[in-house]
Each structure stands twice: as C-alpha cells, then as structure tokens.
Amino acid sequence: MKIIIAGNLGYVGPSVATQLRNAFPDAYLIGFDIGYFMHCLANAPHIPEVKLDMQVFGDIRKFPEQLLQGVDAVVDLAAISNDPMGNKYEEITLDVNYRAAVNLAKMAKKAGVKSFVYASSCSMYGAASDYPKKENDELNPLTAYARSKVLTEKELAPLADNSFKITCLRYATACGFTNRLRLDLVLNDFVAGALINKEISILSDGSPWRPMINTKDMARAIEWAIIRKKEDSGNFLAINTGSNEWNNQIKPLAEAVAAMIPGAKVSINPTGGPDKRSYMVNFDMFKKMAPDHQPINDLKSTIQELKDNLVAMNFNDPKFRESNYIRLKVLSKLQEDGLINGQLEWKFKS
Ligand SMILES: NC(=O)c1ccc[n+]([C@@H]2O[C@H](COP(=O)([O-])OP(=O)(O)OC[C@H]3O[C@@H](n4cnc5c(N)ncnc54)[C@H](O)[C@@H]3O)[C@@H](O)[C@H]2O)c1
C-alpha cells in the first residue's frame, strides 16, 4: 500500500505518521507539506518524519500530479488551520483548504487512488445550540476556516463512486501532545498556562461547548477511514469524529486542568461574553461505524501527557501565546522576515 499524507508537517501529522506506520508496517508512506512549521518541534527525540519513506516539500496549490502514480490512499491534512489565520488570510484559506483539496481529490481519482480522507471539522456547525449536532443537521459556518470545510465537503461528495471512496472526518477540536505542539488550541493552552503562569485564563465567559479529541485518536480515525468498507458506510461519508463523552463546556475543562496542576487558578474574562462558536456534537454514527477505532484517550490522560512533556522539555515561556507554538505567530513572522510572500509562498522558490 502507498499512502500520501498531505500537510504532515503540522501538529496532527506526527500522530498520523505513527499510527499509519504501526497499522501498515509495510506501506510506503509519503509526506507532502510546504513546511511552514517544520522547525517548530517540541520535546522531539528525532524528527517525526523518520517514520515515513519519503518527504516531499511542495505547495498543495500546485500539487505535482505524478506523485499520485501507484498511490492507494491520500490523506489531506494540509490547511490554514484555524480561525485567526483564516481571518487574516481569508482567500488563501479557501485556496488551500478548499480549492486545492478538491483539485487534489480530482487528480487522485484520475490516477486511480482508491481512498481519499479529508480532515474536516465540527466547527462547521458553528453557532450555539442546545442539542448535539448530527451529520445531517444544518451547517452554520461562522468563519472563513469553517466555510472552507463546508465548501470542500460539498464538492467532494459528487466525486465519490464505487472505485473512489471519500471520507470527511469532521473532527472535534484537537488536543494532546505531539512533537509539533500547538498551544493555540484550548486544552493545550490551559495546560501550558497552568504550568507556567499558574493561571488558566479563559478568553470567553466559559460557557461555550467544545467537543475535543486527542490527536492520537484523530490518527486512529484516519486508519479507519482508509480501510472502511464502502459497502457498509457508503462511497462518500462525512462523519462527526470524536466521542459523546468529550463534549465539554470550556469552564469544566479549565477546572479539570486546575485539578491536576497544583496551584493553578481559573480566571474567566468577565467581558468575554459567550463565544458564538459553541457547539455540542453527536458522535453516535462514528461509534456505530467505527467500533474498533473509537477514541481511547480521555481528558485526564491527555492533560497528563501534555503536562509530562512540557515539564520534560523545561517549558517555561510565560509569553507562550506569542511563541512558535502559535500557528498565526509563526506565519506572521515568516512573512515579516521576508521568507514568505503575501500568498504564503516561499520567496526563494519560483
Ligand atoms: N487542530 C484541530 O483542532 C483540528 C480540528 C479539526 C480539524 N483539523 C484539521 O486537521 C488538519 C491538520 O490540523 P493541524 O492542527 O495539524 O494543523 P497545522 O497547522 O499544525 O498543520 C497543517 C499543515 O498544513 C501545511 N500546509 C499549509 N498550507 C499548505 C500548502 N499550501 N501546501 C502544503 N502544505 C500546506 C502546513 O505547513 C502544516 O504543516 C487541518 O486540515 C485542520 O483543519 C484540525
């Protein structure tokens, strides 16, 4: 089996490399990434990509079609991957997350690839609701990032057929430690704040609902998506990926972190108001269809793994919200330093 993982040099990528290497020891694994965050390593004994057979540097907006020859599965993680970046780079977010993804799927289908897995997001449900959203419920994308995911799913659907299976994994918010750590994700931010500043500062009033999933479980879901039988779950599938047990409000999440990090206090932003991006999600379909690939990491073990790794790497930056672990900061710095242009292309490549 030959598998391409596009966008592998980010936060989730190292977990996917580990999972696919373990699940398919003989597979030929190819990473493809533009490399914005490749240097942002955390507590890494080696670069995570040693588990791959090949690493290609390139822009998914100009994906080299010949790389798809003989490939069985494509996993697309490549993205401008959160709302703050999506707000700053709106058109590029649509180009990378949506247009390039659809184009890659079309090329993959033409090349005879059998399975295409797209990292979608539950953020497409968008606005506050008092019931957990199911796959067929109305979508309400509030940001460019969420819109990019909705548009992609819509255009991927008609491409699927008996010989080309497409799975859109609508992920809950990611959390947990990987060797390309992000601290712009809520739980990771809480653990870092609790350890360094003894303060978990909630930017909203703490009421929003936010389902969570550990990156290792995201990677297990990708393995499932590659091997799932389309006879059981369809040529095209868009599926909420997470677990009902991990639908949390922000405040109890912060309190769970405080309970595990002595001396840490929770502070709520009194002027923050309720964050509009609040959603509960129903993960019943994933539970039914992927019984052997259900999330196995829980809140406690995830907080513990974050804590242990941050301690092991002597993490002590009180201004971590300005650091290399914040995706938007890294992109902005690359641009300020003249390394990438306004289109987020490397300047030294034509
Ligand atoms: N982290 C989350 O909470 C979460 C939740 C739901 C879905 N997702 C999705 O999972 C995927 C992976 O997320 P992540 O947290 O690892 O994000 P990340 O930002 O850490 O990684 C994204 C990767 O895409 C690469 N990339 C960006 N533009 C590219 C381009 N033009 N060409 C090639 N590569 C490009 C980046 O270099 C980076 O390595 C994304 O699609 C994201 O939208 C993430």
mmCIF file of C-alpha atoms and ligand atoms in Angstrom:
data_model
loop_
_atom_site.group_PDB
_atom_site.id
_atom_site.type_symbol
_atom_site.label_atom_id
_atom_site.label_comp_id
_atom_site.label_asym_id
_atom_site.label_seq_id
_atom_site.Cartn_x
_atom_site.Cartn_y
_atom_site.Cartn_z
ATOM 1 C CA MET A 1 0.000 0.000 0.000
ATOM 2 C CA LYS A 2 1.202 3.500 -0.861
ATOM 3 C CA ILE A 3 -0.223 6.439 1.096
ATOM 4 C CA ILE A 4 0.312 10.194 0.727
ATOM 5 C CA ILE A 5 -0.202 12.357 3.810
ATOM 6 C CA ALA A 6 -0.531 15.973 2.684
ATOM 7 C CA GLY A 7 0.033 18.565 5.415
ATOM 8 C CA ASN A 8 2.005 16.076 7.515
ATOM 9 C CA LEU A 9 4.487 18.577 8.971
ATOM 10 C CA GLY A 10 1.988 20.137 11.344
ATOM 11 C CA TYR A 11 0.507 19.293 14.721
ATOM 12 C CA VAL A 12 -1.624 16.265 13.823
ATOM 13 C CA GLY A 13 0.818 14.914 11.215
ATOM 14 C CA PRO A 14 3.258 13.227 13.641
ATOM 15 C CA SER A 15 0.396 11.241 15.225
ATOM 16 C CA VAL A 16 -0.768 10.174 11.773
ATOM 17 C CA ALA A 17 2.737 9.069 10.756
ATOM 18 C CA THR A 18 3.000 6.959 13.915
ATOM 19 C CA GLN A 19 -0.456 5.429 13.541
ATOM 20 C CA LEU A 20 -0.135 4.561 9.854
ATOM 21 C CA ARG A 21 3.375 3.175 10.336
ATOM 22 C CA ASN A 22 2.116 0.909 13.143
ATOM 23 C CA ALA A 23 -1.071 -0.098 11.340
ATOM 24 C CA PHE A 24 0.591 -0.687 7.955
ATOM 25 C CA PRO A 25 4.226 -1.602 8.658
ATOM 26 C CA ASP A 26 4.944 -2.409 5.003
ATOM 27 C CA ALA A 27 3.183 0.578 3.479
ATOM 28 C CA TYR A 28 5.141 3.184 1.537
ATOM 29 C CA LEU A 29 4.313 6.436 3.341
ATOM 30 C CA ILE A 30 4.887 9.766 1.605
ATOM 31 C CA GLY A 31 4.657 13.115 3.385
ATOM 32 C CA PHE A 32 3.855 16.269 1.396
ATOM 33 C CA ASP A 33 3.982 19.699 3.004
ATOM 34 C CA ILE A 34 5.033 23.282 2.389
ATOM 35 C CA GLY A 35 6.954 23.231 5.673
ATOM 36 C CA TYR A 36 5.783 26.397 7.481
ATOM 37 C CA PHE A 37 6.031 24.727 10.889
ATOM 38 C CA MET A 38 8.607 22.057 10.303
ATOM 39 C CA HIS A 39 11.059 23.810 12.635
ATOM 40 C CA CYS A 40 8.533 24.114 15.471
ATOM 41 C CA LEU A 41 9.496 20.925 17.273
ATOM 42 C CA ALA A 42 8.682 20.131 20.906
ATOM 43 C CA ASN A 43 10.401 17.519 23.049
ATOM 44 C CA ALA A 44 11.312 15.565 19.915
ATOM 45 C CA PRO A 45 13.872 12.762 20.242
ATOM 46 C CA HIS A 46 14.086 12.724 16.431
ATOM 47 C CA ILE A 47 12.093 14.331 13.680
ATOM 48 C CA PRO A 48 8.731 12.548 13.444
ATOM 49 C CA GLU A 49 9.150 12.020 9.685
ATOM 50 C CA VAL A 50 11.741 9.256 10.110
ATOM 51 C CA LYS A 51 8.675 7.003 10.220
ATOM 52 C CA LEU A 52 7.898 7.905 6.619
ATOM 53 C CA ASP A 53 9.592 6.585 3.487
ATOM 54 C CA MET A 54 9.673 9.889 1.665
ATOM 55 C CA GLN A 55 9.125 13.569 2.403
ATOM 56 C CA VAL A 56 8.227 15.946 -0.416
ATOM 57 C CA PHE A 57 8.238 19.723 0.035
ATOM 58 C CA GLY A 58 5.669 21.493 -2.047
ATOM 59 C CA ASP A 59 2.580 23.640 -2.194
ATOM 60 C CA ILE A 60 -0.724 21.797 -2.333
ATOM 61 C CA ARG A 61 -1.977 24.617 -4.548
ATOM 62 C CA LYS A 62 0.448 23.266 -7.181
ATOM 63 C CA PHE A 63 0.371 19.592 -6.293
ATOM 64 C CA PRO A 64 2.647 17.506 -8.562
ATOM 65 C CA GLU A 65 0.248 15.097 -10.253
ATOM 66 C CA GLN A 66 2.948 12.483 -10.975
ATOM 67 C CA LEU A 67 3.347 11.865 -7.216
ATOM 68 C CA LEU A 68 -0.048 10.132 -7.284
ATOM 69 C CA GLN A 69 1.106 7.303 -9.548
ATOM 70 C CA GLY A 70 0.528 3.951 -7.826
ATOM 71 C CA VAL A 71 -0.892 5.602 -4.704
ATOM 72 C CA ASP A 72 -3.730 3.790 -2.889
ATOM 73 C CA ALA A 73 -4.806 6.410 -0.362
ATOM 74 C CA VAL A 74 -4.470 10.163 0.096
ATOM 75 C CA VAL A 75 -4.938 11.820 3.472
ATOM 76 C CA ASP A 76 -5.358 15.593 3.286
ATOM 77 C CA LEU A 77 -4.398 17.458 6.458
ATOM 78 C CA ALA A 78 -2.951 20.479 4.648
ATOM 79 C CA ALA A 79 -4.657 23.639 5.811
ATOM 80 C CA ILE A 80 -4.572 27.146 7.085
ATOM 81 C CA SER A 81 -5.777 25.566 10.224
ATOM 82 C CA ASN A 82 -7.660 27.930 12.498
ATOM 83 C CA ASP A 83 -9.969 30.923 12.666
ATOM 84 C CA PRO A 84 -7.392 33.632 13.464
ATOM 85 C CA MET A 85 -5.288 32.601 10.447
ATOM 86 C CA GLY A 86 -8.412 32.181 8.351
ATOM 87 C CA ASN A 87 -9.458 35.734 9.221
ATOM 88 C CA LYS A 88 -6.071 37.164 8.294
ATOM 89 C CA TYR A 89 -5.586 35.019 5.167
ATOM 90 C CA GLU A 90 -9.167 34.504 4.047
ATOM 91 C CA GLU A 91 -8.630 33.896 0.336
ATOM 92 C CA ILE A 92 -5.605 31.664 0.929
ATOM 93 C CA THR A 93 -7.644 29.650 3.424
ATOM 94 C CA LEU A 94 -10.164 28.969 0.657
ATOM 95 C CA ASP A 95 -7.392 28.216 -1.851
ATOM 96 C CA VAL A 96 -5.555 25.727 0.387
ATOM 97 C CA ASN A 97 -8.323 24.156 2.461
ATOM 98 C CA TYR A 98 -10.953 24.049 -0.267
ATOM 99 C CA ARG A 99 -9.884 24.594 -3.887
ATOM 100 C CA ALA A 100 -6.575 22.720 -3.596
ATOM 101 C CA ALA A 101 -8.229 19.895 -1.648
ATOM 102 C CA VAL A 102 -10.920 19.384 -4.293
ATOM 103 C CA ASN A 103 -8.328 19.587 -7.042
ATOM 104 C CA LEU A 104 -6.159 17.017 -5.256
ATOM 105 C CA ALA A 105 -9.149 14.692 -4.952
ATOM 106 C CA LYS A 106 -9.888 15.060 -8.674
ATOM 107 C CA MET A 107 -6.270 14.285 -9.563
ATOM 108 C CA ALA A 108 -6.262 11.366 -7.135
ATOM 109 C CA LYS A 109 -9.392 9.892 -8.686
ATOM 110 C CA LYS A 110 -7.898 10.236 -12.174
ATOM 111 C CA ALA A 111 -4.708 8.495 -11.003
ATOM 112 C CA GLY A 112 -6.676 5.522 -9.651
ATOM 113 C CA VAL A 113 -6.337 6.290 -5.925
ATOM 114 C CA LYS A 114 -8.959 4.269 -4.049
ATOM 115 C CA SER A 115 -9.410 6.215 -0.820
ATOM 116 C CA PHE A 116 -9.368 9.944 -0.068
ATOM 117 C CA VAL A 117 -9.527 11.143 3.530
ATOM 118 C CA TYR A 118 -10.177 14.811 4.270
ATOM 119 C CA ALA A 119 -9.615 16.426 7.665
ATOM 120 C CA SER A 120 -12.870 18.316 8.109
ATOM 121 C CA SER A 121 -14.117 19.992 11.262
ATOM 122 C CA CYS A 122 -17.113 20.141 13.589
ATOM 123 C CA SER A 123 -16.641 23.906 13.607
ATOM 124 C CA MET A 124 -18.930 23.899 10.558
ATOM 125 C CA TYR A 125 -21.887 23.539 12.970
ATOM 126 C CA GLY A 126 -20.966 26.976 14.184
ATOM 127 C CA ALA A 127 -23.459 28.676 16.389
ATOM 128 C CA ALA A 128 -24.837 27.895 19.798
ATOM 129 C CA SER A 129 -27.457 25.195 20.024
ATOM 130 C CA ASP A 130 -28.933 23.280 22.885
ATOM 131 C CA TYR A 131 -28.737 19.842 21.312
ATOM 132 C CA PRO A 132 -25.805 17.814 19.937
ATOM 133 C CA LYS A 133 -25.478 18.253 16.180
ATOM 134 C CA LYS A 134 -25.809 15.246 13.897
ATOM 135 C CA GLU A 135 -24.280 14.931 10.460
ATOM 136 C CA ASN A 136 -27.480 15.928 8.648
ATOM 137 C CA ASP A 137 -28.230 18.926 10.820
ATOM 138 C CA GLU A 138 -27.958 22.393 9.396
ATOM 139 C CA LEU A 139 -24.443 23.746 8.970
ATOM 140 C CA ASN A 140 -23.704 27.247 10.122
ATOM 141 C CA PRO A 141 -20.073 28.115 9.379
ATOM 142 C CA LEU A 142 -19.181 31.369 11.100
ATOM 143 C CA THR A 143 -15.640 31.838 9.823
ATOM 144 C CA ALA A 144 -13.602 31.504 6.620
ATOM 145 C CA TYR A 145 -11.971 28.394 8.094
ATOM 146 C CA ALA A 146 -15.311 26.697 8.776
ATOM 147 C CA ARG A 147 -16.648 27.820 5.381
ATOM 148 C CA SER A 148 -13.661 26.259 3.631
ATOM 149 C CA LYS A 149 -14.517 22.894 5.177
ATOM 150 C CA VAL A 150 -18.212 23.118 4.192
ATOM 151 C CA LEU A 151 -17.389 24.048 0.592
ATOM 152 C CA THR A 152 -14.892 21.205 0.306
ATOM 153 C CA GLU A 153 -17.272 18.549 1.571
ATOM 154 C CA LYS A 154 -19.936 19.773 -0.839
ATOM 155 C CA GLU A 155 -17.658 19.464 -3.860
ATOM 156 C CA LEU A 156 -16.048 16.223 -2.767
ATOM 157 C CA ALA A 157 -19.377 14.401 -2.418
ATOM 158 C CA PRO A 158 -20.144 14.004 -6.151
ATOM 159 C CA LEU A 159 -16.595 12.771 -6.868
ATOM 160 C CA ALA A 160 -17.056 9.585 -4.840
ATOM 161 C CA ASP A 161 -18.017 6.388 -6.635
ATOM 162 C CA ASN A 162 -17.543 2.640 -6.391
ATOM 163 C CA SER A 163 -13.855 2.890 -7.110
ATOM 164 C CA PHE A 164 -13.122 6.166 -5.261
ATOM 165 C CA LYS A 165 -14.097 6.292 -1.587
ATOM 166 C CA ILE A 166 -14.125 9.658 0.171
ATOM 167 C CA THR A 167 -14.265 10.167 3.934
ATOM 168 C CA CYS A 168 -14.578 13.608 5.500
ATOM 169 C CA LEU A 169 -13.721 13.303 9.170
ATOM 170 C CA ARG A 170 -15.498 16.150 10.940
ATOM 171 C CA TYR A 171 -13.111 16.381 13.832
ATOM 172 C CA ALA A 172 -13.767 17.754 17.270
ATOM 173 C CA THR A 173 -11.166 20.280 18.466
ATOM 174 C CA ALA A 174 -7.779 18.625 18.716
ATOM 175 C CA CYS A 175 -5.759 18.364 21.894
ATOM 176 C CA GLY A 176 -2.812 16.465 23.300
ATOM 177 C CA PHE A 177 0.913 16.400 22.876
ATOM 178 C CA THR A 178 2.692 15.859 19.569
ATOM 179 C CA ASN A 179 6.234 16.753 18.600
ATOM 180 C CA ARG A 180 4.858 19.711 16.638
ATOM 181 C CA LEU A 181 2.843 21.026 19.515
ATOM 182 C CA ARG A 182 0.271 23.776 19.077
ATOM 183 C CA LEU A 183 -0.602 25.963 22.038
ATOM 184 C CA ASP A 184 -3.333 27.828 20.159
ATOM 185 C CA LEU A 185 -5.761 25.018 20.983
ATOM 186 C CA VAL A 186 -7.882 25.418 24.049
ATOM 187 C CA LEU A 187 -6.876 22.481 26.236
ATOM 188 C CA ASN A 188 -3.182 22.729 25.322
ATOM 189 C CA ASP A 189 -3.266 26.447 26.129
ATOM 190 C CA PHE A 190 -4.864 25.734 29.513
ATOM 191 C CA VAL A 191 -2.214 23.196 30.490
ATOM 192 C CA ALA A 192 0.650 25.477 29.423
ATOM 193 C CA GLY A 193 -0.889 28.442 31.283
ATOM 194 C CA ALA A 194 -1.462 26.376 34.411
ATOM 195 C CA LEU A 195 2.122 25.123 34.446
ATOM 196 C CA ILE A 196 3.928 28.333 33.616
ATOM 197 C CA ASN A 197 1.736 31.161 34.879
ATOM 198 C CA LYS A 198 -0.298 29.207 37.437
ATOM 199 C CA GLU A 199 -3.262 30.700 35.669
ATOM 200 C CA ILE A 200 -5.759 29.248 33.249
ATOM 201 C CA SER A 201 -7.227 32.256 31.543
ATOM 202 C CA ILE A 202 -10.458 31.663 29.712
ATOM 203 C CA LEU A 203 -10.959 34.144 26.877
ATOM 204 C CA SER A 204 -14.757 33.746 26.849
ATOM 205 C CA ASP A 205 -17.206 33.525 29.749
ATOM 206 C CA GLY A 206 -16.526 29.776 29.917
ATOM 207 C CA SER A 207 -19.966 28.707 28.716
ATOM 208 C CA PRO A 208 -19.247 27.542 25.116
ATOM 209 C CA TRP A 209 -19.483 23.874 24.340
ATOM 210 C CA ARG A 210 -16.497 22.390 22.571
ATOM 211 C CA PRO A 211 -16.062 18.697 21.795
ATOM 212 C CA MET A 212 -12.438 17.525 21.949
ATOM 213 C CA ILE A 213 -10.335 14.702 20.559
ATOM 214 C CA ASN A 214 -6.740 13.653 21.170
ATOM 215 C CA THR A 215 -4.533 13.712 18.032
ATOM 216 C CA LYS A 216 -3.738 10.025 18.507
ATOM 217 C CA ASP A 217 -7.440 9.270 18.216
ATOM 218 C CA MET A 218 -7.691 11.540 15.156
ATOM 219 C CA ALA A 219 -4.980 9.369 13.620
ATOM 220 C CA ARG A 220 -6.815 6.143 14.530
ATOM 221 C CA ALA A 221 -9.876 7.526 12.756
ATOM 222 C CA ILE A 222 -7.750 8.115 9.646
ATOM 223 C CA GLU A 223 -6.644 4.496 9.695
ATOM 224 C CA TRP A 224 -10.311 3.503 9.895
ATOM 225 C CA ALA A 225 -11.258 5.834 7.031
ATOM 226 C CA ILE A 226 -8.598 4.249 4.817
ATOM 227 C CA ILE A 227 -9.779 0.694 5.462
ATOM 228 C CA ARG A 228 -13.517 1.174 5.986
ATOM 229 C CA LYS A 229 -15.760 -0.873 3.705
ATOM 230 C CA LYS A 230 -17.764 1.387 1.420
ATOM 231 C CA GLU A 231 -20.392 -1.365 1.180
ATOM 232 C CA ASP A 232 -21.182 -0.674 4.871
ATOM 233 C CA SER A 233 -20.768 3.070 5.107
ATOM 234 C CA GLY A 234 -21.041 4.442 1.564
ATOM 235 C CA ASN A 235 -18.750 5.770 -1.163
ATOM 236 C CA PHE A 236 -18.963 9.224 0.386
ATOM 237 C CA LEU A 237 -19.104 9.753 4.102
ATOM 238 C CA ALA A 238 -18.946 12.919 6.182
ATOM 239 C CA ILE A 239 -18.840 11.859 9.806
ATOM 240 C CA ASN A 240 -18.504 13.548 13.180
ATOM 241 C CA THR A 241 -15.269 12.231 14.650
ATOM 242 C CA GLY A 242 -14.878 12.280 18.399
ATOM 243 C CA SER A 243 -16.868 10.896 21.311
ATOM 244 C CA ASN A 244 -20.025 11.912 23.185
ATOM 245 C CA GLU A 245 -18.066 11.738 26.451
ATOM 246 C CA TRP A 246 -15.807 14.572 25.277
ATOM 247 C CA ASN A 247 -18.489 17.234 24.750
ATOM 248 C CA ASN A 248 -17.344 19.726 27.360
ATOM 249 C CA GLN A 249 -18.017 23.297 28.248
ATOM 250 C CA ILE A 250 -14.885 25.387 28.481
ATOM 251 C CA LYS A 251 -15.103 26.128 32.210
ATOM 252 C CA PRO A 252 -15.206 22.485 33.406
ATOM 253 C CA LEU A 253 -12.291 21.782 31.041
ATOM 254 C CA ALA A 254 -10.278 24.508 32.760
ATOM 255 C CA GLU A 255 -11.289 23.167 36.160
ATOM 256 C CA ALA A 256 -10.132 19.667 35.179
ATOM 257 C CA VAL A 257 -6.726 21.114 34.291
ATOM 258 C CA ALA A 258 -6.565 23.084 37.552
ATOM 259 C CA ALA A 259 -7.359 19.918 39.500
ATOM 260 C CA MET A 260 -4.288 18.216 38.021
ATOM 261 C CA ILE A 261 -1.828 21.100 38.284
ATOM 262 C CA PRO A 262 -1.391 22.203 41.879
ATOM 263 C CA GLY A 263 -1.625 25.945 42.489
ATOM 264 C CA ALA A 264 -3.284 26.773 39.156
ATOM 265 C CA LYS A 265 -6.264 29.137 39.272
ATOM 266 C CA VAL A 266 -9.000 29.539 36.677
ATOM 267 C CA SER A 267 -9.695 33.094 35.559
ATOM 268 C CA ILE A 268 -12.687 33.979 33.428
ATOM 269 C CA ASN A 269 -12.793 37.025 31.208
ATOM 270 C CA PRO A 270 -15.757 38.969 32.666
ATOM 271 C CA THR A 271 -16.125 40.996 29.484
ATOM 272 C CA GLY A 272 -15.604 37.992 27.230
ATOM 273 C CA GLY A 273 -19.276 37.141 26.782
ATOM 274 C CA PRO A 274 -20.358 33.838 25.348
ATOM 275 C CA ASP A 275 -18.262 32.774 22.369
ATOM 276 C CA LYS A 276 -20.563 32.339 19.377
ATOM 277 C CA ARG A 277 -18.596 29.284 18.293
ATOM 278 C CA SER A 278 -20.320 26.935 20.678
ATOM 279 C CA TYR A 279 -21.470 23.536 19.572
ATOM 280 C CA MET A 280 -22.328 20.169 21.028
ATOM 281 C CA VAL A 281 -21.858 17.305 18.631
ATOM 282 C CA ASN A 282 -23.437 13.877 18.376
ATOM 283 C CA PHE A 283 -20.848 11.174 17.667
ATOM 284 C CA ASP A 284 -23.245 8.196 17.549
ATOM 285 C CA MET A 285 -22.619 7.486 13.878
ATOM 286 C CA PHE A 286 -18.855 7.224 14.401
ATOM 287 C CA LYS A 287 -19.427 4.941 17.366
ATOM 288 C CA LYS A 288 -21.621 2.670 15.297
ATOM 289 C CA MET A 289 -19.482 2.606 12.169
ATOM 290 C CA ALA A 290 -16.019 2.503 13.728
ATOM 291 C CA PRO A 291 -16.395 0.396 16.890
ATOM 292 C CA ASP A 292 -12.749 -0.685 16.780
ATOM 293 C CA HIS A 293 -11.388 2.833 16.242
ATOM 294 C CA GLN A 294 -13.168 4.745 18.980
ATOM 295 C CA PRO A 295 -11.228 7.395 20.922
ATOM 296 C CA ILE A 296 -9.296 5.755 23.737
ATOM 297 C CA ASN A 297 -7.563 8.798 25.236
ATOM 298 C CA ASP A 298 -9.547 10.669 27.853
ATOM 299 C CA LEU A 299 -9.347 14.142 29.333
ATOM 300 C CA LYS A 300 -7.246 13.098 32.304
ATOM 301 C CA SER A 301 -4.646 11.162 30.325
ATOM 302 C CA THR A 302 -4.437 13.964 27.766
ATOM 303 C CA ILE A 303 -3.818 16.607 30.438
ATOM 304 C CA GLN A 304 -1.204 14.306 31.946
ATOM 305 C CA GLU A 305 0.630 13.750 28.644
ATOM 306 C CA LEU A 306 0.710 17.493 27.965
ATOM 307 C CA LYS A 307 1.979 18.195 31.464
ATOM 308 C CA ASP A 308 4.645 15.463 31.392
ATOM 309 C CA ASN A 309 6.025 16.559 28.034
ATOM 310 C CA LEU A 310 6.038 20.273 28.855
ATOM 311 C CA VAL A 311 7.863 19.525 32.105
ATOM 312 C CA ALA A 312 10.329 17.218 30.328
ATOM 313 C CA MET A 313 11.219 19.951 27.824
ATOM 314 C CA ASN A 314 11.679 22.523 30.643
ATOM 315 C CA PHE A 315 8.961 24.622 29.090
ATOM 316 C CA ASN A 316 8.974 27.969 30.866
ATOM 317 C CA ASP A 317 7.908 30.692 28.446
ATOM 318 C CA PRO A 318 5.332 32.915 30.171
ATOM 319 C CA LYS A 319 4.649 34.555 26.801
ATOM 320 C CA PHE A 320 3.872 31.276 25.068
ATOM 321 C CA ARG A 321 0.826 32.900 23.437
ATOM 322 C CA GLU A 322 3.367 34.860 21.357
ATOM 323 C CA SER A 323 5.632 31.887 20.669
ATOM 324 C CA ASN A 324 6.466 29.407 17.916
ATOM 325 C CA TYR A 325 3.722 27.161 19.248
ATOM 326 C CA ILE A 326 1.096 29.574 17.936
ATOM 327 C CA ARG A 327 0.474 28.950 14.225
ATOM 328 C CA LEU A 328 -0.533 32.530 13.357
ATOM 329 C CA LYS A 329 2.597 33.938 15.046
ATOM 330 C CA VAL A 330 4.856 31.656 13.016
ATOM 331 C CA LEU A 331 3.209 32.557 9.711
ATOM 332 C CA SER A 332 3.298 36.280 10.551
ATOM 333 C CA LYS A 333 6.972 36.073 11.484
ATOM 334 C CA LEU A 334 7.879 34.203 8.303
ATOM 335 C CA GLN A 335 6.164 36.991 6.402
ATOM 336 C CA GLU A 336 7.762 39.815 8.423
ATOM 337 C CA ASP A 337 11.177 38.246 7.918
ATOM 338 C CA GLY A 338 10.583 38.231 4.174
ATOM 339 C CA LEU A 339 10.696 34.446 3.893
ATOM 340 C CA ILE A 340 7.182 34.032 2.535
ATOM 341 C CA ASN A 341 5.174 36.458 0.402
ATOM 342 C CA GLY A 342 1.596 37.699 0.727
ATOM 343 C CA GLN A 343 0.370 34.500 -0.941
ATOM 344 C CA LEU A 344 2.235 32.487 1.728
ATOM 345 C CA GLU A 345 4.636 31.106 -0.883
ATOM 346 C CA TRP A 346 8.307 30.670 -0.040
ATOM 347 C CA LYS A 347 10.136 33.565 -1.630
ATOM 348 C CA PHE A 348 13.179 31.562 -2.595
ATOM 349 C CA LYS A 349 11.103 29.228 -4.745
ATOM 350 C CA SER A 350 9.799 30.408 -8.075
HETATM 351 N N1 LIG B 1 -6.196 21.076 15.284
HETATM 352 C C1 LIG B 1 -7.529 20.998 15.353
HETATM 353 O O1 LIG B 1 -8.182 21.325 16.370
HETATM 354 C C2 LIG B 1 -8.315 20.461 14.205
HETATM 355 C C3 LIG B 1 -9.656 20.198 14.390
HETATM 356 C C4 LIG B 1 -10.402 19.793 13.318
HETATM 357 C C5 LIG B 1 -9.798 19.627 12.093
HETATM 358 N N2 LIG B 1 -8.470 19.892 11.930
HETATM 359 C C6 LIG B 1 -7.871 19.762 10.609
HETATM 360 O O2 LIG B 1 -6.805 18.803 10.686
HETATM 361 C C7 LIG B 1 -5.789 19.191 9.769
HETATM 362 C C8 LIG B 1 -4.452 19.245 10.481
HETATM 363 O O3 LIG B 1 -4.512 20.226 11.523
HETATM 364 P P1 LIG B 1 -3.220 20.633 12.362
HETATM 365 O O4 LIG B 1 -3.708 21.018 13.709
HETATM 366 O O5 LIG B 1 -2.181 19.605 12.208
HETATM 367 O O6 LIG B 1 -2.786 21.967 11.599
HETATM 368 P P2 LIG B 1 -1.302 22.549 11.366
HETATM 369 O O7 LIG B 1 -1.452 23.974 11.007
HETATM 370 O O8 LIG B 1 -0.443 22.195 12.507
HETATM 371 O O9 LIG B 1 -0.821 21.715 10.104
HETATM 372 C C9 LIG B 1 -1.286 21.990 8.812
HETATM 373 C C10 LIG B 1 -0.158 21.674 7.846
HETATM 374 O O10 LIG B 1 -0.573 22.065 6.530
HETATM 375 C C11 LIG B 1 0.552 22.601 5.886
HETATM 376 N N3 LIG B 1 0.147 23.486 4.791
HETATM 377 C C12 LIG B 1 -0.474 24.684 4.887
HETATM 378 N N4 LIG B 1 -0.582 25.233 3.663
HETATM 379 C C13 LIG B 1 -0.024 24.361 2.790
HETATM 380 C C14 LIG B 1 0.173 24.382 1.385
HETATM 381 N N5 LIG B 1 -0.196 25.426 0.614
HETATM 382 N N6 LIG B 1 0.766 23.316 0.797
HETATM 383 C C15 LIG B 1 1.169 22.255 1.538
HETATM 384 N N7 LIG B 1 1.038 22.189 2.888
HETATM 385 C C16 LIG B 1 0.423 23.236 3.496
HETATM 386 C C17 LIG B 1 1.302 23.367 6.962
HETATM 387 O O11 LIG B 1 2.660 23.578 6.611
HETATM 388 C C18 LIG B 1 1.121 22.446 8.151
HETATM 389 O O12 LIG B 1 2.212 21.562 8.284
HETATM 390 C C19 LIG B 1 -6.227 20.514 9.158
HETATM 391 O O13 LIG B 1 -6.889 20.269 7.947
HETATM 392 C C20 LIG B 1 -7.205 21.049 10.160
HETATM 393 O O14 LIG B 1 -8.130 21.930 9.569
HETATM 394 C C21 LIG B 1 -7.715 20.285 12.962
#
